[in-house]
PDB file of C-alpha atoms in Angstrom:
ATOM      1  CA  UNK A  16     -15.129   5.051   5.406  1.00 83.00           C
ATOM      2  CA  UNK A  17     -17.010   2.296   6.286  1.00 86.00           C
ATOM      3  CA  UNK A  18     -20.249   2.264   8.203  1.00 91.00           C
ATOM      4  CA  UNK A  19     -22.554  -0.890   9.194  1.00 91.00           C
ATOM      5  CA  UNK A  20     -26.181  -0.877   9.854  1.00 92.00           C
ATOM      6  CA  UNK A  21     -28.342  -3.506  10.757  1.00 94.00           C
ATOM      7  CA  UNK A  22     -28.535  -5.341   7.264  1.00 93.00           C
ATOM      8  CA  UNK A  23     -25.872  -3.501   5.257  1.00 94.00           C
ATOM      9  CA  UNK A  24     -22.503  -2.594   4.944  1.00 92.00           C
ATOM     10  CA  UNK A  25     -21.675   0.721   3.560  1.00 94.00           C
ATOM     11  CA  UNK A  26     -18.159   1.658   2.145  1.00 94.00           C
ATOM     12  CA  UNK A  27     -17.032   4.543   0.384  1.00 92.00           C
ATOM     13  CA  UNK A  28     -13.795   6.227  -0.680  1.00 91.00           C
ATOM     14  CA  UNK A  29     -13.129  10.269  -1.211  1.00 89.00           C
ATOM     15  CA  UNK A  30     -13.326  11.574  -4.790  1.00 90.00           C
ATOM     16  CA  UNK A  31      -9.579  12.014  -5.134  1.00 90.00           C
ATOM     17  CA  UNK A  32      -8.845   8.706  -4.075  1.00 89.00           C
ATOM     18  CA  UNK A  33      -6.530   9.916  -1.151  1.00 91.00           C
ATOM     19  CA  UNK A  34      -6.638   6.699   0.912  1.00 92.00           C
ATOM     20  CA  UNK A  35      -6.915   3.187  -0.553  1.00 93.00           C
ATOM     21  CA  UNK A  36     -10.151   0.994   0.049  1.00 94.00           C
ATOM     22  CA  UNK A  37     -10.320  -2.535  -1.586  1.00 94.00           C
ATOM     23  CA  UNK A  38     -13.108  -5.049  -1.456  1.00 96.00           C
ATOM     24  CA  UNK A  39     -12.736  -8.756  -1.076  1.00 96.00           C
ATOM     25  CA  UNK A  40     -14.743 -11.797  -1.035  1.00 96.00           C
ATOM     26  CA  UNK A  41     -14.565 -14.324   1.666  1.00 95.00           C
ATOM     27  CA  UNK A  42     -16.909 -17.594   1.484  1.00 93.00           C
ATOM     28  CA  UNK A  43     -20.463 -15.933   0.562  1.00 90.00           C
ATOM     29  CA  UNK A  44     -19.501 -12.591   1.982  1.00 92.00           C
ATOM     30  CA  UNK A  45     -17.282  -9.475   1.338  1.00 94.00           C
ATOM     31  CA  UNK A  46     -14.403  -7.813   3.033  1.00 93.00           C
ATOM     32  CA  UNK A  47     -13.585  -4.306   2.801  1.00 94.00           C
ATOM     33  CA  UNK A  48      -9.980  -2.984   3.531  1.00 93.00           C
ATOM     34  CA  UNK A  49      -7.452  -0.682   2.980  1.00 91.00           C
ATOM     35  CA  UNK A  50      -4.568  -2.987   2.531  1.00 90.00           C
ATOM     36  CA  UNK A  51      -4.518  -6.217   0.379  1.00 93.00           C
ATOM     37  CA  UNK A  52      -2.136  -8.019   2.565  1.00 92.00           C
ATOM     38  CA  UNK A  53      -5.425  -8.106   5.242  1.00 93.00           C
ATOM     39  CA  UNK A  54      -7.242 -10.139   2.457  1.00 95.00           C
ATOM     40  CA  UNK A  55      -4.500 -12.608   2.705  1.00 92.00           C
ATOM     41  CA  UNK A  56      -4.292 -13.218   6.169  1.00 92.00           C
ATOM     42  CA  UNK A  57      -8.126 -13.743   6.278  1.00 95.00           C
ATOM     43  CA  UNK A  58      -7.775 -16.044   3.237  1.00 95.00           C
ATOM     44  CA  UNK A  59     -10.066 -13.730   1.289  1.00 96.00           C
ATOM     45  CA  UNK A  60      -9.775 -13.248  -2.653  1.00 96.00           C
ATOM     46  CA  UNK A  61      -8.996  -9.799  -4.146  1.00 96.00           C
ATOM     47  CA  UNK A  62     -11.991  -8.285  -5.928  1.00 96.00           C
ATOM     48  CA  UNK A  63     -11.027  -4.940  -6.702  1.00 95.00           C
ATOM     49  CA  UNK A  64      -9.810  -1.451  -5.917  1.00 93.00           C
ATOM     50  CA  UNK A  65     -13.178   0.673  -4.748  1.00 94.00           C
ATOM     51  CA  UNK A  66     -12.839   3.621  -7.049  1.00 92.00           C
ATOM     52  CA  UNK A  67     -12.304   7.284  -5.834  1.00 92.00           C
ATOM     53  CA  UNK A  68     -15.726   8.592  -5.141  1.00 91.00           C
ATOM     54  CA  UNK A  69     -17.348   5.348  -5.286  1.00 94.00           C
ATOM     55  CA  UNK A  70     -20.075   4.082  -2.865  1.00 95.00           C
ATOM     56  CA  UNK A  71     -20.548   0.409  -2.049  1.00 96.00           C
ATOM     57  CA  UNK A  72     -23.855  -0.928  -0.494  1.00 96.00           C
ATOM     58  CA  UNK A  73     -23.415  -4.727   0.645  1.00 96.00           C
ATOM     59  CA  UNK A  74     -26.407  -6.568   2.007  1.00 94.00           C
ATOM     60  CA  UNK A  75     -28.071  -9.884   1.310  1.00 92.00           C
ATOM     61  CA  UNK A  76     -29.089  -8.524  -2.586  1.00 92.00           C
ATOM     62  CA  UNK A  77     -24.970  -8.611  -3.131  1.00 92.00           C
ATOM     63  CA  UNK A  78     -22.971  -5.288  -3.731  1.00 95.00           C
ATOM     64  CA  UNK A  79     -24.432  -2.286  -5.085  1.00 95.00           C
ATOM     65  CA  UNK A  80     -22.113   0.168  -6.785  1.00 95.00           C
ATOM     66  CA  UNK A  81     -23.111   3.969  -7.020  1.00 93.00           C
ATOM     67  CA  UNK A  82     -20.045   6.101  -8.853  1.00 89.00           C
ATOM     68  CA  UNK A  83     -20.604   9.710  -8.221  1.00 79.00           C
ATOM     69  CA  UNK A  84     -18.641  12.084 -10.696  1.00 75.00           C
ATOM     70  CA  UNK A  85     -14.972  11.545 -10.883  1.00 72.00           C
ATOM     71  CA  UNK A  86     -12.896  14.492  -9.519  1.00 67.00           C
ATOM     72  CA  UNK A  87     -10.440  15.893 -12.084  1.00 76.00           C
ATOM     73  CA  UNK A  88      -7.370  14.364 -10.326  1.00 80.00           C
ATOM     74  CA  UNK A  89      -6.130  12.173  -8.145  1.00 80.00           C
ATOM     75  CA  UNK A  90      -4.684  12.791  -4.711  1.00 87.00           C
ATOM     76  CA  UNK A  91      -3.044  10.111  -3.211  1.00 87.00           C
ATOM     77  CA  UNK A  92      -1.568   9.866  -0.009  1.00 87.00           C
ATOM     78  CA  UNK A  93       2.164   9.162  -0.800  1.00 84.00           C
ATOM     79  CA  UNK A  94       2.914   7.741   2.743  1.00 88.00           C
ATOM     80  CA  UNK A  95       0.614   4.874   1.634  1.00 89.00           C
ATOM     81  CA  UNK A  96       3.678   3.842  -0.096  1.00 88.00           C
ATOM     82  CA  UNK A  97       6.608   5.251   1.433  1.00 86.00           C
ATOM     83  CA  UNK A  98       5.583   4.441   5.086  1.00 87.00           C
ATOM     84  CA  UNK A  99       1.677   3.238   6.123  1.00 88.00           C
ATOM     85  CA  UNK A 100       1.251   0.352   4.370  1.00 90.00           C
ATOM     86  CA  UNK A 101       3.120  -3.118   4.722  1.00 90.00           C
ATOM     87  CA  UNK A 102       5.438  -4.514   2.223  1.00 90.00           C
ATOM     88  CA  UNK A 103       3.082  -7.005   1.098  1.00 91.00           C
ATOM     89  CA  UNK A 104       0.197  -4.717  -0.070  1.00 92.00           C
ATOM     90  CA  UNK A 105      -0.711  -3.712  -3.222  1.00 92.00           C
ATOM     91  CA  UNK A 106      -1.768   0.124  -2.849  1.00 91.00           C
ATOM     92  CA  UNK A 107      -3.110   2.349  -5.582  1.00 90.00           C
ATOM     93  CA  UNK A 108      -2.239  -0.437  -8.109  1.00 89.00           C
ATOM     94  CA  UNK A 109       1.394  -0.792  -7.021  1.00 92.00           C
ATOM     95  CA  UNK A 110       3.238  -3.642  -5.193  1.00 94.00           C
ATOM     96  CA  UNK A 111       4.801  -1.584  -2.284  1.00 93.00           C
ATOM     97  CA  UNK A 112       7.572  -3.773  -1.714  1.00 93.00           C
ATOM     98  CA  UNK A 113       8.400  -3.124  -5.332  1.00 95.00           C
ATOM     99  CA  UNK A 114       7.757   0.495  -4.932  1.00 95.00           C
ATOM    100  CA  UNK A 115      10.102   0.823  -2.044  1.00 93.00           C
ATOM    101  CA  UNK A 116      12.774  -1.069  -3.526  1.00 94.00           C
ATOM    102  CA  UNK A 117      12.475   1.109  -7.122  1.00 96.00           C
ATOM    103  CA  UNK A 118      12.906   4.039  -4.968  1.00 94.00           C
ATOM    104  CA  UNK A 119      16.155   3.168  -3.270  1.00 93.00           C
ATOM    105  CA  UNK A 120      17.589   2.085  -6.718  1.00 96.00           C
ATOM    106  CA  UNK A 121      16.611   5.458  -7.934  1.00 96.00           C
ATOM    107  CA  UNK A 122      17.877   7.430  -4.981  1.00 93.00           C
ATOM    108  CA  UNK A 123      21.333   5.294  -5.597  1.00 94.00           C
ATOM    109  CA  UNK A 124      21.246   6.394  -9.173  1.00 95.00           C
ATOM    110  CA  UNK A 125      20.709  10.316  -8.707  1.00 95.00           C
ATOM    111  CA  UNK A 126      22.884  10.692  -5.315  1.00 93.00           C
ATOM    112  CA  UNK A 127      25.878   8.325  -5.419  1.00 91.00           C
ATOM    113  CA  UNK A 128      27.952   8.302  -2.280  1.00 91.00           C
ATOM    114  CA  UNK A 129      31.243   6.734  -1.331  1.00 91.00           C
ATOM    115  CA  UNK A 130      30.016   4.489   1.658  1.00 89.00           C
ATOM    116  CA  UNK A 131      30.769   0.966   3.229  1.00 87.00           C
ATOM    117  CA  UNK A 132      27.384  -0.210   3.766  1.00 87.00           C
ATOM    118  CA  UNK A 133      23.692   0.683   3.598  1.00 89.00           C
ATOM    119  CA  UNK A 134      21.421   0.343   6.977  1.00 88.00           C
ATOM    120  CA  UNK A 135      17.821   1.017   6.812  1.00 86.00           C
ATOM    121  CA  UNK A 136      15.786   3.356   9.103  1.00 80.00           C
ATOM    122  CA  UNK A 137      13.061   2.871  10.201  1.00 79.00           C
ATOM    123  CA  UNK A 138      11.883  -0.388   9.306  1.00 77.00           C
ATOM    124  CA  UNK A 139       9.722   0.980   6.342  1.00 80.00           C
ATOM    125  CA  UNK A 140      12.771   1.930   4.579  1.00 86.00           C
ATOM    126  CA  UNK A 141      14.136  -1.719   4.820  1.00 89.00           C
ATOM    127  CA  UNK A 142      13.351  -2.533   0.889  1.00 90.00           C
ATOM    128  CA  UNK A 143      14.267   1.053  -0.283  1.00 91.00           C
ATOM    129  CA  UNK A 144      17.620   0.224   1.539  1.00 92.00           C
ATOM    130  CA  UNK A 145      17.900  -3.148  -0.488  1.00 92.00           C
ATOM    131  CA  UNK A 146      17.143  -1.534  -3.662  1.00 94.00           C
ATOM    132  CA  UNK A 147      19.830   1.100  -3.040  1.00 92.00           C
ATOM    133  CA  UNK A 148      22.431  -1.267  -1.727  1.00 93.00           C
ATOM    134  CA  UNK A 149      21.850  -3.546  -5.148  1.00 92.00           C
ATOM    135  CA  UNK A 150      22.090  -0.327  -7.449  1.00 94.00           C
ATOM    136  CA  UNK A 151      25.357   0.671  -5.473  1.00 92.00           C
ATOM    137  CA  UNK A 152      26.942  -2.425  -4.893  1.00 91.00           C
ATOM    138  CA  UNK A 153      27.228  -1.564  -1.365  1.00 91.00           C
ATOM    139  CA  UNK A 154      26.979  -4.136   1.563  1.00 87.00           C
ATOM    140  CA  UNK A 155      23.302  -4.006   3.164  1.00 86.00           C
ATOM    141  CA  UNK A 156      23.118  -4.527   6.814  1.00 85.00           C
ATOM    142  CA  UNK A 157      20.748  -4.468   9.750  1.00 80.00           C
ATOM    143  CA  UNK A 158      21.557  -1.750  12.491  1.00 73.00           C
ATOM    144  CA  UNK A 159      23.692  -3.093  15.341  1.00 64.00           C
ATOM    145  CA  UNK A 160      26.318  -2.171  17.667  1.00 54.00           C
ATOM    146  CA  UNK A 161      28.402  -5.091  16.957  1.00 57.00           C
ATOM    147  CA  UNK A 162      28.542  -4.847  13.078  1.00 53.00           C
ATOM    148  CA  UNK A 163      32.158  -5.372  12.038  1.00 56.00           C
ATOM    149  CA  UNK A 164      33.431  -4.881   8.651  1.00 55.00           C
TER     150      UNK A 164
END
């Protein structure tokens, strides 16, 4: 969550770290975002992930961090890695593209099938499909009504 006041920017992350939040630096200012790819788009430098339960106060004095007592466990939203986040982001310390591709490889190893090709659905499944195709040796193709073998 991010709150703006007249002279400060406050950001805090829930104690379990359910959703991602990271801090970036842009010139003499700071940027907060849930996905690291947003930092790339504005040419900001990645500083770090905001820790679960951490509160940041950003103002003319800089960045102040207040750390609450850590929760007993993390409870991260799995949809960040498999569906929500862009593949060029790093979420929960993992590259989204590599995570999805690895899941496709693991799926091919655990559940081998006889098939002619691998086709991703929806777009968030593109990289898992690439991983599955590479691990299984099947062709990888976009969905189209004009597919020929």
